[in-house]
CSV table of N, CA and C in Angstrom, one decimal:
chain,number,residue,atom,x,y,z
A,1,MET,N,119.4,61.0,126.4
A,1,MET,CA,120.3,62.0,126.1
A,1,MET,C,119.5,63.0,124.9
A,2,THR,N,119.0,62.2,123.6
A,2,THR,CA,118.6,63.0,122.9
A,2,THR,C,117.2,63.9,123.1
A,3,GLY,N,116.5,63.3,124.0
A,3,GLY,CA,115.4,64.1,124.4
A,3,GLY,C,115.7,65.3,125.2
A,4,VAL,N,116.7,65.5,125.9
A,4,VAL,CA,117.3,66.3,126.3
A,4,VAL,C,117.5,67.7,125.5
A,5,TRP,N,118.2,67.4,124.7
A,5,TRP,CA,118.7,68.2,123.5
A,5,TRP,C,117.7,68.9,122.4
A,6,VAL,N,116.1,67.9,122.7
A,6,VAL,CA,115.4,68.5,121.7
A,6,VAL,C,114.7,69.2,122.5
A,7,LEU,N,114.3,69.1,123.7
A,7,LEU,CA,113.7,70.1,125.1
A,7,LEU,C,114.8,71.1,125.1
A,8,VAL,N,115.9,71.1,125.1
A,8,VAL,CA,116.7,72.3,124.8
A,8,VAL,C,116.5,73.2,123.8
A,9,ALA,N,116.5,72.6,122.2
A,9,ALA,CA,116.5,73.4,121.4
A,9,ALA,C,115.0,73.8,121.1
A,10,THR,N,114.1,73.2,121.7
A,10,THR,CA,112.7,73.6,121.7
A,10,THR,C,112.7,75.1,122.5
A,11,LEU,N,113.2,74.9,123.7
A,11,LEU,CA,113.1,76.2,124.5
A,11,LEU,C,113.8,77.3,124.2
A,12,VAL,N,114.9,77.2,123.4
A,12,VAL,CA,115.4,78.1,122.6
A,12,VAL,C,114.9,78.8,121.5
A,13,ALA,N,114.1,77.7,120.5
A,13,ALA,CA,113.6,78.4,119.5
A,13,ALA,C,112.1,79.1,120.2
A,14,ALA,N,111.5,78.4,121.1
A,14,ALA,CA,110.4,79.5,121.8
A,14,ALA,C,110.9,80.6,122.5
A,15,ALA,N,111.9,80.8,122.9
A,15,ALA,CA,112.3,81.9,123.5
A,15,ALA,C,112.7,83.2,122.6
A,16,ALA,N,113.4,82.5,121.1
A,16,ALA,CA,113.5,83.3,120.5
A,16,ALA,C,112.4,84.2,119.6
A,17,VAL,N,111.6,83.4,119.1
A,17,VAL,CA,110.1,83.8,119.0
A,17,VAL,C,109.4,84.5,120.2
A,18,GLY,N,109.6,84.5,120.7
A,18,GLY,CA,108.6,85.4,121.9
A,18,GLY,C,109.5,86.7,122.3
A,19,LEU,N,110.8,86.9,122.2
A,19,LEU,CA,111.7,88.0,121.8
A,19,LEU,C,111.4,88.7,121.0
A,20,LEU,N,111.0,88.2,119.9
A,20,LEU,CA,110.7,88.5,118.4
A,20,LEU,C,109.5,89.2,118.3
A,21,LEU,N,108.4,88.6,118.9
A,21,LEU,CA,107.1,88.9,119.3
A,21,LEU,C,107.1,90.1,120.2
A,22,ARG,N,107.7,90.2,121.0
A,22,ARG,CA,107.8,91.0,121.9
A,22,ARG,C,108.3,92.5,121.7
A,23,ALA,N,109.3,92.2,120.6
A,23,ALA,CA,110.0,93.6,119.8
A,23,ALA,C,109.1,94.1,119.2
A,24,ARG,N,108.5,93.5,118.3
A,24,ARG,CA,107.4,93.8,117.4
A,24,ARG,C,106.4,94.7,117.8
A,25,ASN,N,105.7,94.0,118.9
A,25,ASN,CA,104.5,94.6,119.3
A,25,ASN,C,104.7,96.3,120.1
A,26,GLY,N,103.7,96.6,119.2
A,26,GLY,CA,103.2,98.2,119.9
A,26,GLY,C,104.6,99.0,118.9
A,27,ARG,N,104.9,98.6,117.8
A,27,ARG,CA,105.9,99.4,117.2
A,27,ARG,C,105.4,100.3,116.4
A,28,VAL,N,105.5,101.5,115.9
A,28,VAL,CA,104.8,101.9,114.8
A,28,VAL,C,105.4,101.8,113.6
A,29,ARG,N,104.6,101.7,112.6
A,29,ARG,CA,105.2,101.1,111.4
A,29,ARG,C,104.5,102.0,110.3
A,30,ASP,N,105.1,102.3,109.0
A,30,ASP,CA,104.8,102.8,108.2
A,30,ASP,C,103.3,102.6,107.5
A,31,ALA,N,102.6,103.4,106.9
A,31,ALA,CA,101.4,103.0,106.0
A,31,ALA,C,101.7,102.2,105.0
A,32,LYS,N,100.4,101.6,105.1
A,32,LYS,CA,100.1,100.7,103.8
A,32,LYS,C,99.7,101.4,102.9
A,33,PRO,N,100.2,101.0,101.5
A,33,PRO,CA,99.6,101.7,100.2
A,33,PRO,C,98.3,101.9,100.1
A,34,ALA,N,98.1,103.0,99.7
A,34,ALA,CA,96.5,103.7,99.6
A,34,ALA,C,95.7,102.7,98.9
A,35,ARG,N,94.4,102.6,99.3
A,35,ARG,CA,93.4,101.5,98.7
A,35,ARG,C,91.7,102.1,99.5
A,36,GLU,N,90.9,101.5,98.9
A,36,GLU,CA,89.6,102.2,99.2
A,36,GLU,C,89.6,101.4,100.6
A,37,LEU,N,89.0,102.4,101.5
A,37,LEU,CA,88.4,101.9,102.9
A,37,LEU,C,87.0,101.1,102.8
A,38,PRO,N,86.8,100.4,103.6
A,38,PRO,CA,85.8,99.3,103.8
A,38,PRO,C,84.6,100.9,104.5
A,39,ALA,N,83.5,100.2,104.0
A,39,ALA,CA,82.3,101.5,104.6
A,39,ALA,C,82.5,101.5,106.3
A,40,PRO,N,82.5,100.0,107.1
A,40,PRO,CA,82.6,100.6,108.5
A,40,PRO,C,83.6,101.5,108.7
A,41,VAL,N,85.0,101.5,108.2
A,41,VAL,CA,86.0,102.3,108.5
A,41,VAL,C,85.8,103.6,108.0
A,42,THR,N,85.5,104.0,107.0
A,42,THR,CA,85.0,105.5,106.5
A,42,THR,C,83.8,106.0,106.9
A,43,ALA,N,83.0,105.1,107.6
A,43,ALA,CA,81.8,106.0,108.8
A,43,ALA,C,82.1,106.1,110.1
A,44,ALA,N,83.7,105.8,110.5
A,44,ALA,CA,84.2,106.0,111.8
A,44,ALA,C,85.1,107.4,111.8
A,45,LEU,N,85.4,107.3,110.7
A,45,LEU,CA,86.5,108.8,110.3
A,45,LEU,C,85.5,110.2,111.2
A,46,ASP,N,86.4,110.8,111.8
A,46,ASP,CA,85.7,112.1,112.4
A,46,ASP,C,86.3,113.3,111.3
A,47,PRO,N,85.2,114.1,110.4
A,47,PRO,CA,86.0,115.0,109.9
A,47,PRO,C,86.2,116.2,110.7
A,48,ALA,N,86.0,116.4,111.8
A,48,ALA,CA,86.6,117.5,112.7
A,48,ALA,C,87.4,117.2,113.1
A,49,SER,N,88.6,116.3,113.4
A,49,SER,CA,89.8,115.5,113.6
A,49,SER,C,90.6,115.9,112.7
A,50,ALA,N,92.0,116.0,113.1
A,50,ALA,CA,92.9,115.9,112.1
A,50,ALA,C,93.6,114.2,111.9
A,51,VAL,N,93.5,113.7,113.1
A,51,VAL,CA,93.6,112.3,112.6
A,51,VAL,C,93.0,111.5,113.4
A,52,THR,N,92.2,110.4,113.0
A,52,THR,CA,91.4,109.3,113.5
A,52,THR,C,92.2,108.1,113.6
A,53,LEU,N,92.2,107.6,115.1
A,53,LEU,CA,93.1,106.5,115.2
A,53,LEU,C,91.8,105.2,115.2
A,54,VAL,N,91.7,104.3,114.3
A,54,VAL,CA,90.9,103.4,114.5
A,54,VAL,C,91.6,102.1,114.7
A,55,GLN,N,91.0,101.6,116.2
A,55,GLN,CA,91.3,100.6,116.5
A,55,GLN,C,90.5,99.2,116.3
A,56,ILE,N,91.0,98.2,115.4
A,56,ILE,CA,90.8,97.0,114.8
A,56,ILE,C,90.9,96.1,116.2
A,57,SER,N,89.8,95.8,116.7
A,57,SER,CA,89.6,94.8,117.5
A,57,SER,C,88.8,93.2,117.4
A,58,THR,N,88.8,92.4,118.3
A,58,THR,CA,87.7,91.6,118.4
A,58,THR,C,87.0,91.2,119.7
A,59,THR,N,86.1,90.5,119.5
A,59,THR,CA,85.4,90.3,121.1
A,59,THR,C,86.1,89.7,122.1
A,60,PHE,N,87.0,88.6,121.8
A,60,PHE,CA,87.8,88.2,122.7
A,60,PHE,C,89.2,88.4,122.9
A,61,CYS,N,89.4,89.6,122.6
A,61,CYS,CA,91.1,90.0,122.4
A,61,CYS,C,91.2,90.7,123.8
A,62,ALA,N,92.1,90.0,124.5
A,62,ALA,CA,92.5,90.7,125.9
A,62,ALA,C,93.3,91.9,125.6
A,63,PRO,N,94.6,91.7,124.5
A,63,PRO,CA,95.0,93.1,124.4
A,63,PRO,C,94.3,94.1,124.0
A,64,CYS,N,93.1,93.8,123.2
A,64,CYS,CA,92.3,95.2,122.7
A,64,CYS,C,92.0,96.1,123.8
A,65,ARG,N,91.6,95.2,125.0
A,65,ARG,CA,91.2,96.5,126.1
A,65,ARG,C,92.4,97.3,126.8
A,66,HIS,N,93.6,96.3,126.6
A,66,HIS,CA,94.6,97.3,126.9
A,66,HIS,C,95.2,98.7,125.8
A,67,ALA,N,94.9,98.1,124.5
A,67,ALA,CA,94.9,99.2,123.7
A,67,ALA,C,94.1,100.6,123.9
A,68,LYS,N,92.7,100.2,124.1
A,68,LYS,CA,91.6,101.0,124.0
A,68,LYS,C,91.8,101.7,125.6
A,69,ALA,N,92.9,101.1,127.0
A,69,ALA,CA,93.2,102.1,127.8
A,69,ALA,C,94.2,102.9,127.8
A,70,VAL,N,94.8,102.4,126.7
A,70,VAL,CA,96.2,103.9,126.1
A,70,VAL,C,95.4,104.7,125.1
A,71,LEU,N,94.9,104.2,124.1
A,71,LEU,CA,94.3,105.1,122.8
A,71,LEU,C,93.2,106.2,123.5
A,72,GLY,N,92.3,105.7,124.3
A,72,GLY,CA,91.1,106.4,124.7
A,72,GLY,C,91.6,108.0,125.4
A,73,PRO,N,92.4,107.5,126.6
A,73,PRO,CA,92.8,108.9,127.0
A,73,PRO,C,93.8,109.4,126.5
A,74,LEU,N,94.7,108.9,125.5
A,74,LEU,CA,95.6,109.5,124.7
A,74,LEU,C,94.8,110.7,123.7
A,75,ALA,N,93.6,110.1,123.2
A,75,ALA,CA,92.7,111.1,122.5
A,75,ALA,C,92.0,112.2,123.1
A,76,GLU,N,91.7,112.1,124.5
A,76,GLU,CA,90.9,112.8,124.9
A,76,GLU,C,91.8,114.0,125.3
A,77,ARG,N,93.0,113.7,125.7
A,77,ARG,CA,93.9,115.0,126.0
A,77,ARG,C,94.6,115.5,124.9
A,78,THR,N,94.4,114.9,123.8
A,78,THR,CA,95.1,115.7,122.3
A,78,THR,C,94.1,116.2,121.3
A,79,ASP,N,94.5,117.6,121.4
A,79,ASP,CA,93.7,118.0,120.1
A,79,ASP,C,93.6,117.6,119.0
A,80,GLY,N,92.7,117.4,118.0
A,80,GLY,CA,93.1,117.0,116.6
A,80,GLY,C,92.6,115.3,116.6
A,81,LEU,N,92.9,114.6,117.7
A,81,LEU,CA,92.9,113.2,117.8
A,81,LEU,C,91.6,112.7,118.3
A,82,HIS,N,91.1,111.7,117.7
A,82,HIS,CA,89.6,111.0,118.0
A,82,HIS,C,90.4,109.4,117.5
A,83,HIS,N,89.8,108.9,118.6
A,83,HIS,CA,89.8,107.2,118.8
A,83,HIS,C,88.4,106.6,118.8
A,84,VAL,N,88.5,105.8,117.7
A,84,VAL,CA,87.2,104.6,117.3
A,84,VAL,C,87.8,103.3,117.9
A,85,GLU,N,86.8,102.6,118.2
A,85,GLU,CA,87.4,101.0,118.3
A,85,GLU,C,86.4,100.3,117.5
A,86,LEU,N,86.8,99.5,116.7
A,86,LEU,CA,86.0,98.9,115.5
A,86,LEU,C,86.1,97.3,115.7
A,87,ASP,N,85.1,96.9,116.2
A,87,ASP,CA,85.2,95.2,115.9
A,87,ASP,C,84.8,94.5,115.2
A,88,VAL,N,85.7,93.9,114.7
A,88,VAL,CA,85.7,93.2,113.5
A,88,VAL,C,85.2,91.4,113.8
A,89,THR,N,84.7,91.0,114.7
A,89,THR,CA,84.3,89.4,114.8
A,89,THR,C,83.8,89.5,113.9
A,90,ASN,N,82.4,89.9,113.3
A,90,ASN,CA,81.4,89.3,112.6
A,90,ASN,C,81.6,90.1,111.2
A,91,GLN,N,82.8,90.8,111.1
A,91,GLN,CA,83.1,91.2,109.9
A,91,GLN,C,84.4,91.1,109.2
A,92,PRO,N,84.8,89.8,109.4
A,92,PRO,CA,86.2,89.8,108.9
A,92,PRO,C,86.9,90.2,107.5
A,93,GLU,N,85.7,90.8,106.6
A,93,GLU,CA,86.2,91.1,105.3
A,93,GLU,C,87.1,92.4,105.4
A,94,VAL,N,86.2,93.2,106.7
A,94,VAL,CA,87.0,94.4,107.0
A,94,VAL,C,88.7,94.5,107.2
A,95,ALA,N,88.8,93.7,108.2
A,95,ALA,CA,90.0,93.3,108.4
A,95,ALA,C,90.9,92.7,107.2
A,96,GLN,N,90.5,91.8,106.6
A,96,GLN,CA,91.2,91.5,105.3
A,96,GLN,C,91.6,92.6,104.4
A,97,SER,N,90.4,93.2,104.0
A,97,SER,CA,90.5,94.2,103.2
A,97,SER,C,91.5,95.5,103.7
A,98,LEU,N,91.7,95.5,104.9
A,98,LEU,CA,92.5,96.5,105.4
A,98,LEU,C,94.2,95.8,105.8
A,99,SER,N,94.4,94.6,105.4
A,99,SER,CA,95.8,93.7,105.6
A,99,SER,C,96.0,93.7,106.9
A,100,VAL,N,95.0,93.4,107.8
A,100,VAL,CA,95.0,93.3,109.4
A,100,VAL,C,95.3,91.5,109.6
A,101,LEU,N,96.4,91.3,110.3
A,101,LEU,CA,96.7,90.2,110.4
A,101,LEU,C,96.5,89.7,112.1
A,102,ARG,N,96.6,90.6,112.9
A,102,ARG,CA,96.3,90.6,114.2
A,102,ARG,C,95.3,91.4,114.8
A,103,THR,N,94.9,91.2,115.9
A,103,THR,CA,94.2,92.5,116.6
A,103,THR,C,95.3,92.4,118.1
A,104,PRO,N,95.2,93.7,118.7
A,104,PRO,CA,94.6,94.9,118.2
A,104,PRO,C,95.6,95.4,117.1
A,105,THR,N,94.9,96.0,116.1
A,105,THR,CA,95.9,97.1,115.3
A,105,THR,C,95.1,98.4,114.9
A,106,THR,N,96.0,99.4,115.2
A,106,THR,CA,95.4,100.5,115.0
A,106,THR,C,96.2,101.4,113.9
A,107,ILE,N,95.1,101.7,113.3
A,107,ILE,CA,95.4,102.7,112.1
A,107,ILE,C,95.2,104.1,112.4
A,108,ALA,N,96.2,104.9,111.8
A,108,ALA,CA,96.1,106.2,112.0
A,108,ALA,C,95.4,106.9,110.6
A,109,LEU,N,94.2,107.4,110.5
A,109,LEU,CA,93.7,108.1,109.2
A,109,LEU,C,93.5,109.2,109.3
A,110,THR,N,93.7,110.1,108.2
A,110,THR,CA,93.3,111.7,108.1
A,110,THR,C,91.6,111.5,107.6
A,111,PRO,N,91.0,112.6,107.8
A,111,PRO,CA,89.8,112.9,107.6
A,111,PRO,C,89.4,112.1,106.2
A,112,ASP,N,89.9,112.2,105.2
A,112,ASP,CA,89.8,111.8,103.9
A,112,ASP,C,90.2,110.5,103.7
A,113,GLY,N,90.5,109.7,104.5
A,113,GLY,CA,90.9,108.2,104.6
A,113,GLY,C,92.2,107.9,104.2
A,114,ARG,N,93.1,108.8,104.3
A,114,ARG,CA,94.7,108.6,103.8
A,114,ARG,C,95.4,107.8,104.9
A,115,GLU,N,96.0,106.8,105.0
A,115,GLU,CA,96.5,106.1,106.3
A,115,GLU,C,97.7,106.8,106.4
A,116,LEU,N,98.2,107.0,107.5
A,116,LEU,CA,99.3,107.9,107.9
A,116,LEU,C,100.4,106.8,108.4
A,117,LEU,N,100.0,105.9,109.5
A,117,LEU,CA,100.6,104.8,110.1
A,117,LEU,C,99.9,103.8,110.7
A,118,ARG,N,100.6,102.8,111.1
A,118,ARG,CA,99.7,101.7,112.0
A,118,ARG,C,100.4,100.7,112.9
A,119,VAL,N,100.0,100.8,114.0
A,119,VAL,CA,100.5,99.9,115.1
A,119,VAL,C,100.0,98.5,115.1
A,120,GLY,N,100.7,97.5,115.1
A,120,GLY,CA,100.1,96.3,115.6
A,120,GLY,C,100.8,95.6,116.8
A,121,GLY,N,99.6,95.3,117.7
A,121,GLY,CA,99.7,95.1,119.2
A,121,GLY,C,99.3,96.3,119.8
A,122,VAL,N,99.4,96.5,121.3
A,122,VAL,CA,99.1,97.5,122.0
A,122,VAL,C,100.2,98.8,122.2
A,123,PRO,N,99.6,100.0,121.4
A,123,PRO,CA,100.5,100.8,121.4
A,123,PRO,C,101.3,101.5,122.5
A,124,LYS,N,102.6,102.0,122.2
A,124,LYS,CA,103.3,102.6,123.4
A,124,LYS,C,102.7,104.3,123.1
A,125,GLY,N,102.1,104.8,124.0
A,125,GLY,CA,101.3,106.2,124.3
A,125,GLY,C,102.6,106.9,123.5
A,126,PRO,N,103.5,107.5,124.0
A,126,PRO,CA,104.7,108.3,123.8
A,126,PRO,C,105.1,108.1,122.4
A,127,GLU,N,105.5,107.0,122.1
A,127,GLU,CA,105.9,106.8,120.6
A,127,GLU,C,105.1,107.2,119.5
A,128,LEU,N,103.5,106.8,120.0
A,128,LEU,CA,102.6,106.9,119.0
A,128,LEU,C,102.4,108.6,118.8
A,129,LEU,N,102.4,109.4,119.6
A,129,LEU,CA,102.1,110.7,119.8
A,129,LEU,C,103.2,111.6,119.0
A,130,ASP,N,104.6,110.9,119.5
A,130,ASP,CA,105.6,111.3,118.6
A,130,ASP,C,105.4,111.2,117.1
A,131,ALA,N,105.3,110.1,116.8
A,131,ALA,CA,104.9,110.0,115.1
A,131,ALA,C,103.7,110.8,114.8
A,132,LEU,N,103.1,111.1,115.6
A,132,LEU,CA,101.8,111.9,115.0
A,132,LEU,C,101.9,113.4,115.3
A,133,ARG,N,102.9,113.4,115.9
A,133,ARG,CA,102.7,114.9,116.2
A,133,ARG,C,103.0,116.1,115.2
A,134,PRO,N,103.6,115.7,114.0
A,134,PRO,CA,103.5,116.6,112.7
A,134,PRO,C,101.9,116.7,112.1
A,135,HIS,N,101.1,116.1,113.0
A,135,HIS,CA,99.7,116.2,112.2
A,135,HIS,C,98.5,117.0,113.1
A,136,LEU,N,99.1,117.0,114.5
A,136,LEU,CA,98.5,117.5,115.6
A,136,LEU,C,98.7,118.5,116.1
A,137,THR,N,98.0,119.2,117.3
A,137,THR,CA,98.4,120.0,118.1
A,137,THR,C,97.9,119.3,119.3
A,138,THR,N,98.7,119.1,120.5
A,138,THR,CA,98.0,118.6,121.6
A,138,THR,C,98.2,119.6,123.1
A,139,ARG,N,97.1,119.3,123.7
A,139,ARG,CA,96.9,120.2,125.1
A,139,ARG,C,97.8,119.7,126.1
A,140,THR,N,98.5,118.4,126.1
A,140,THR,CA,99.1,118.3,127.2
A,140,THR,C,100.3,117.3,126.5
A,141,PRO,N,101.7,117.6,127.3
A,141,PRO,CA,102.8,116.7,126.7
A,141,PRO,C,102.7,115.3,126.6
């Protein structure tokens, strides 16, 4: 009988952790404190755009492909928004210096490198656009 209770407790704990992770995925969060950006990130910034979305990815990250499918079209149809995917598989020091603990993580940066916000996981397009709206002009709603 003890084995059944252990199994039930394990399933309840796993469900709780799963629900917590699901709730946090794609949520827009406030910017991290200002720090010097690594060279690959600085090079990826588009000075002609009001905001550059830097997507931190790794080679074998399946959600990274989904994030790219959300962010790419969003940037294409939004004035002042640029999307760049940065693969940090072979440069983990970049992720470490940005305090990135999971991929994909999307960081919205101004042309001078100031962080506006960040999203862990696959971003929700409308939510992200609403958070960026004060910094942008959009062509389509």
